[in-house]
Amino acid sequence: MRGLLRDFKDAPVVWSGVFLLLTVVQTLIPVMRLMLSSAAVMQGNAVWGEKAGWFISSMRGLPYPTTLMVSVLVVMMVVSAAINQRRRDLALLSMQGATPLQLTLRTCAQVFLLDVASSVFSLVLAPTLAHWLFPFFATQLEAEGLPYADAAMPQQLSAWTYGAGLGFTVAMLGAFLTIRTVSHISPVEALREASGTPKAVGVPRRVFAIIAFVGAIIATSCGLLLTKHVVLGQVKSLSFAALTPLFYCCVLAAVLVVAAICLAGPAVLAKTVQIWTALLPLPSASWRIACRQGAARARRSTATVMPLVAGMMLVMSYTGITQIFRATLRVMPNDLTAGWAVPGFVRILALLGPALLVVLTGVLAGYLISTHGRGLDLALVSIAGATPRQLSLIAAFDGLITAMTAAVLAFVMSVLMTAVFAAGMYKAFGLVGFAIPWQQWLLILMVLAVVLTGISWCTVRQSLKASPAAYIARYSGE
């Protein structure tokens, strides 16, 4: 136990990122389940029963499953990044005689302690947050005025247990899979490579990445094949039920594409950074250094960029699909489109709010985990003659590069998903209004660029104040 606590003390920033993410995930999931339980209680009410049923179906349709999917992805990546960041310490323990089994048990015990601590916070915060957030979600899910009903104690415990169990299971799985690989690396090799992960993507990861990408193509193809044609002249009321298979196939394809990029992350991210930064040759030495460091860092860690890619793709794809709906309704006969309303941009952000909160927390956790390594990079650049102003610019540019890299990947995938859905819309109704929400996507990019630039600079602010020689000596253990 003393060894575990000492490790927490030696790397507080790394483990605080993991703790922050687990707390957010294990609080959000119980909050959403408590709101579903409250709506289920009101379903038997003669006055509110219909709105309660609509609330449950809407919550289970997009916000809840999306949050679950994003939580699993982000937790596994952040936990894996935190363990990889501690490879030097694991190598020293291995050189002192620790076996791979002992390293695995030690790391899993650390993750377990963090999960228990975050579960305590979740138990305290979840009921209060559910009561506060319920009116907001009821309004966004078109169940305005639906009152919050406290669920029975067994249901509350069940909701909390589900959230805590999900966080624990995913975190332990990520820890076990990562430490199983790291613990078998030669201690000397681990020390030589410091905290970086292997640059080359292994053959199994490449194979699984190809399988996932091919699966995404198959899913979209099946969605188009299952879309049935509807003759508008023979229907009295408009229904988009024919597009349901395509919608779910597009969601599955998006998940598989994100999985493929995660599996082949280092190579894909590094190449993406190199391509788009080469198209933007700013005449600044700080920019050039930040671009080189960004490409190299993309090969060492994907915990910062990949959650952002998943979140941006989620928002951009959904806004793109709703824009297709809105444009198609304009070219359809007015007697069929009467009474139809497409969710606006603000409502989309509200529905995806829980998932986006998990994504941003994962990005912040990724920056916290990589603080030590980025501080070392800045210290080396400072030794080479960079001024304090240049170091600050490099730290800020790092966040901008992260935002732009995620935006490029999310943009390409979102345009493809939007085009596939537009093709399905044309097959179903014989007409389509194709439109891309450029303004909304640009607004998302601008907000994230500002936020990530600030986070990137703030997380290394203490490193900028420290002596470069002292920082490098402390990093090397002298």
Coordinates of C-alpha atoms in Angstrom, one line a residue, residues 122-365:
S122 CA -20.2 9.8 -7.7
L123 CA -22.4 8.5 -4.8
V124 CA -22.6 12.0 -3.3
L125 CA -23.0 14.0 -6.5
A126 CA -25.2 11.9 -8.8
P127 CA -28.6 12.3 -7.0
T128 CA -28.2 16.1 -6.7
L129 CA -27.1 16.5 -10.3
A130 CA -29.9 14.3 -11.6
H131 CA -32.5 16.5 -9.8
W132 CA -30.9 19.7 -11.1
L133 CA -30.4 18.6 -14.7
F134 CA -33.8 16.8 -15.2
P135 CA -35.8 19.9 -16.1
F136 CA -33.2 21.0 -18.7
F137 CA -33.2 17.5 -20.4
A138 CA -37.0 17.3 -20.2
T139 CA -37.2 20.6 -22.2
Q140 CA -34.6 19.5 -24.8
L141 CA -36.3 16.1 -25.2
E142 CA -39.7 17.7 -25.9
A143 CA -41.1 16.7 -22.5
E144 CA -41.3 20.2 -21.0
G145 CA -42.8 20.4 -17.6
L146 CA -42.3 16.8 -16.7
P147 CA -41.7 16.8 -12.9
Y148 CA -38.8 14.9 -11.3
A149 CA -39.8 12.0 -9.2
D150 CA -37.3 10.5 -6.7
A151 CA -36.8 6.8 -7.5
A152 CA -36.8 4.2 -4.8
M153 CA -33.6 3.5 -3.0
P154 CA -33.0 0.1 -4.8
Q155 CA -33.2 1.9 -8.1
Q156 CA -30.9 4.7 -7.0
L157 CA -28.3 2.1 -5.8
S158 CA -28.8 0.2 -9.1
A159 CA -28.0 3.3 -11.1
W160 CA -25.0 4.1 -9.0
T161 CA -23.7 0.5 -9.2
Y162 CA -24.1 0.5 -12.9
G163 CA -22.0 3.6 -13.4
A164 CA -19.4 2.5 -10.9
G165 CA -19.3 -0.9 -12.4
L166 CA -18.9 0.4 -15.9
G167 CA -16.0 2.7 -15.0
F168 CA -14.3 0.0 -13.0
T169 CA -14.6 -2.7 -15.7
V170 CA -13.4 -0.5 -18.5
A171 CA -10.6 1.0 -16.5
M172 CA -9.4 -2.4 -15.3
L173 CA -9.6 -3.8 -18.8
G174 CA -7.6 -0.9 -20.2
A175 CA -5.0 -1.3 -17.4
F176 CA -4.7 -5.1 -17.8
L177 CA -4.3 -4.9 -21.6
T178 CA -1.7 -2.2 -21.4
I179 CA 0.3 -3.5 -18.6
R180 CA 0.3 -7.0 -20.1
T181 CA 2.2 -5.5 -23.1
V182 CA 4.4 -3.1 -21.1
S183 CA 5.5 -5.5 -18.4
H184 CA 7.0 -7.9 -21.0
I185 CA 9.2 -5.1 -22.5
S186 CA 12.9 -5.3 -21.7
P187 CA 13.7 -3.0 -18.7
V188 CA 16.7 -1.6 -20.5
E189 CA 14.7 -0.9 -23.6
A190 CA 12.0 0.7 -21.5
L191 CA 14.5 3.0 -19.8
R192 CA 16.1 3.9 -23.1
E193 CA 12.7 4.9 -24.6
A194 CA 11.6 6.7 -21.4
S195 CA 7.9 7.3 -21.5
G196 CA 7.2 6.9 -25.2
T197 CA 5.2 4.1 -26.6
P198 CA 6.6 2.1 -29.5
K199 CA 6.6 4.1 -32.7
A200 CA 5.7 1.2 -35.0
V201 CA 2.2 -0.1 -35.1
G202 CA 2.3 -3.9 -34.7
V203 CA 0.9 -6.4 -37.2
P204 CA -2.1 -7.4 -35.1
R205 CA -3.2 -3.8 -34.6
R206 CA -2.8 -3.2 -38.3
V207 CA -4.9 -6.3 -39.1
F208 CA -7.6 -5.3 -36.7
A209 CA -7.6 -1.7 -38.0
I210 CA -8.1 -3.0 -41.6
I211 CA -10.9 -5.3 -40.4
A212 CA -12.6 -2.4 -38.7
F213 CA -12.3 -0.2 -41.7
V214 CA -13.7 -2.9 -44.0
G215 CA -16.5 -3.4 -41.5
A216 CA -17.4 0.3 -41.8
I217 CA -17.6 0.0 -45.5
I218 CA -19.8 -3.1 -45.3
A219 CA -22.0 -1.4 -42.7
T220 CA -22.7 1.6 -44.9
S221 CA -23.3 -0.6 -47.9
C222 CA -25.8 -2.7 -46.0
G223 CA -27.5 0.4 -44.8
L224 CA -28.0 1.6 -48.4
L225 CA -29.2 -1.8 -49.6
L226 CA -31.7 -2.0 -46.8
T227 CA -33.1 1.4 -47.6
K228 CA -36.5 1.0 -49.3
H229 CA -38.0 3.4 -51.9
V230 CA -41.0 5.4 -50.9
V231 CA -43.3 6.9 -53.6
L232 CA -44.2 10.3 -52.2
G233 CA -47.4 10.5 -54.3
Q234 CA -48.8 7.4 -52.6
V235 CA -48.4 8.5 -49.0
K236 CA -50.6 10.7 -46.9
S237 CA -48.2 11.5 -44.1
L238 CA -44.4 11.7 -44.3
S239 CA -42.4 9.1 -42.4
F240 CA -38.6 8.6 -42.3
A241 CA -38.9 5.0 -41.1
A242 CA -37.3 3.8 -44.3
L243 CA -34.1 5.5 -43.3
T244 CA -33.9 3.9 -39.9
P245 CA -31.6 1.0 -41.0
L246 CA -29.3 3.4 -42.8
F247 CA -29.1 5.6 -39.7
Y248 CA -28.1 2.8 -37.4
C249 CA -25.7 1.4 -40.0
C250 CA -24.0 4.8 -40.3
V251 CA -23.7 5.0 -36.5
L252 CA -22.1 1.5 -36.5
A253 CA -19.8 2.6 -39.4
A254 CA -18.7 5.7 -37.4
V255 CA -17.8 3.5 -34.4
L256 CA -15.8 1.2 -36.6
V257 CA -13.9 4.0 -38.3
V258 CA -13.0 5.5 -34.9
A259 CA -11.9 2.1 -33.8
A260 CA -9.7 1.7 -36.9
I261 CA -8.1 5.1 -36.3
C262 CA -7.5 4.2 -32.6
L263 CA -5.8 0.9 -33.6
A264 CA -3.6 2.6 -36.2
G265 CA -3.5 5.8 -34.2
P266 CA 0.3 6.7 -34.2
A267 CA 0.8 6.3 -37.9
V268 CA -2.5 8.0 -38.9
L269 CA -2.2 10.9 -36.6
A270 CA 1.5 11.6 -37.4
K271 CA 0.8 11.5 -41.1
T272 CA -2.2 13.8 -40.7
V273 CA -0.2 16.3 -38.8
Q274 CA 2.6 16.2 -41.4
I275 CA 0.1 16.7 -44.3
W276 CA -2.0 19.6 -43.0
T277 CA 0.9 21.5 -41.4
A278 CA 2.9 21.3 -44.7
L279 CA -0.1 23.1 -46.4
L280 CA 0.2 25.9 -43.8
P281 CA 3.9 27.0 -43.8
L282 CA 3.7 29.9 -41.3
P283 CA 7.0 32.0 -41.2
S284 CA 7.5 31.4 -37.5
A285 CA 10.3 29.3 -35.9
S286 CA 8.0 28.5 -33.0
W287 CA 5.4 27.2 -35.4
R288 CA 7.9 25.0 -37.2
I289 CA 9.2 23.5 -33.9
A290 CA 5.6 22.9 -32.7
C291 CA 4.8 21.1 -35.9
R292 CA 7.8 18.8 -35.6
Q293 CA 7.0 18.1 -32.0
G294 CA 3.3 17.5 -32.8
A295 CA 4.1 14.9 -35.4
A296 CA 6.6 13.1 -33.1
R297 CA 4.2 13.3 -30.1
A298 CA 1.4 11.9 -32.2
R299 CA 3.4 8.7 -32.5
R300 CA 3.9 8.4 -28.7
S301 CA 0.4 9.1 -27.5
T302 CA -3.1 9.2 -28.9
A303 CA -4.9 9.8 -25.6
T304 CA -5.3 13.5 -26.3
V305 CA -6.3 13.6 -30.0
M306 CA -8.5 10.5 -30.4
P307 CA -11.2 11.4 -27.8
L308 CA -11.4 14.8 -29.5
V309 CA -11.7 13.1 -32.9
A310 CA -14.6 10.9 -31.6
G311 CA -16.4 13.9 -30.1
M312 CA -16.0 16.2 -33.1
M313 CA -17.0 13.5 -35.5
L314 CA -20.1 12.8 -33.3
V315 CA -21.2 16.4 -33.4
M316 CA -20.2 17.1 -37.0
S317 CA -21.9 14.0 -38.4
Y318 CA -25.1 14.5 -36.5
T319 CA -25.3 18.2 -37.5
G320 CA -24.6 17.2 -41.1
I321 CA -27.4 14.6 -41.1
T322 CA -29.9 17.0 -39.6
Q323 CA -28.8 19.6 -42.3
I324 CA -29.6 17.0 -44.9
F325 CA -33.0 16.5 -43.3
R326 CA -33.7 20.2 -43.2
A327 CA -32.7 20.8 -46.8
T328 CA -34.7 17.8 -48.1
L329 CA -37.8 19.0 -46.3
R330 CA -37.6 22.2 -48.2
V331 CA -37.8 20.5 -51.6
M332 CA -40.6 18.1 -50.6
P333 CA -44.4 18.9 -51.1
N334 CA -45.6 21.3 -48.4
D335 CA -48.6 19.0 -47.5
L336 CA -46.2 16.3 -46.4
T337 CA -43.7 18.4 -44.5
A338 CA -46.3 20.2 -42.4
G339 CA -45.6 19.7 -38.7
W340 CA -42.1 18.4 -39.2
A341 CA -39.3 20.1 -37.3
V342 CA -35.6 19.4 -37.4
P343 CA -33.5 19.8 -34.2
G344 CA -31.5 23.0 -34.1
F345 CA -27.8 23.3 -33.4
V346 CA -28.2 24.3 -29.8
R347 CA -30.5 21.4 -29.1
I348 CA -28.0 19.0 -30.8
L349 CA -25.3 20.3 -28.5
A350 CA -27.6 19.8 -25.5
L351 CA -28.4 16.3 -26.5
L352 CA -24.8 15.4 -27.0
G353 CA -23.7 17.4 -24.0
P354 CA -22.9 14.5 -21.7
A355 CA -20.8 12.7 -24.3
L356 CA -19.0 16.0 -25.1
L357 CA -18.3 16.6 -21.5
V358 CA -16.6 13.1 -21.3
V359 CA -14.6 13.9 -24.5
L360 CA -13.4 17.3 -23.1
T361 CA -12.5 15.7 -19.8
G362 CA -10.6 13.0 -21.6
V363 CA -8.7 15.6 -23.6
L364 CA -7.8 17.5 -20.4
A365 CA -6.7 14.2 -18.8

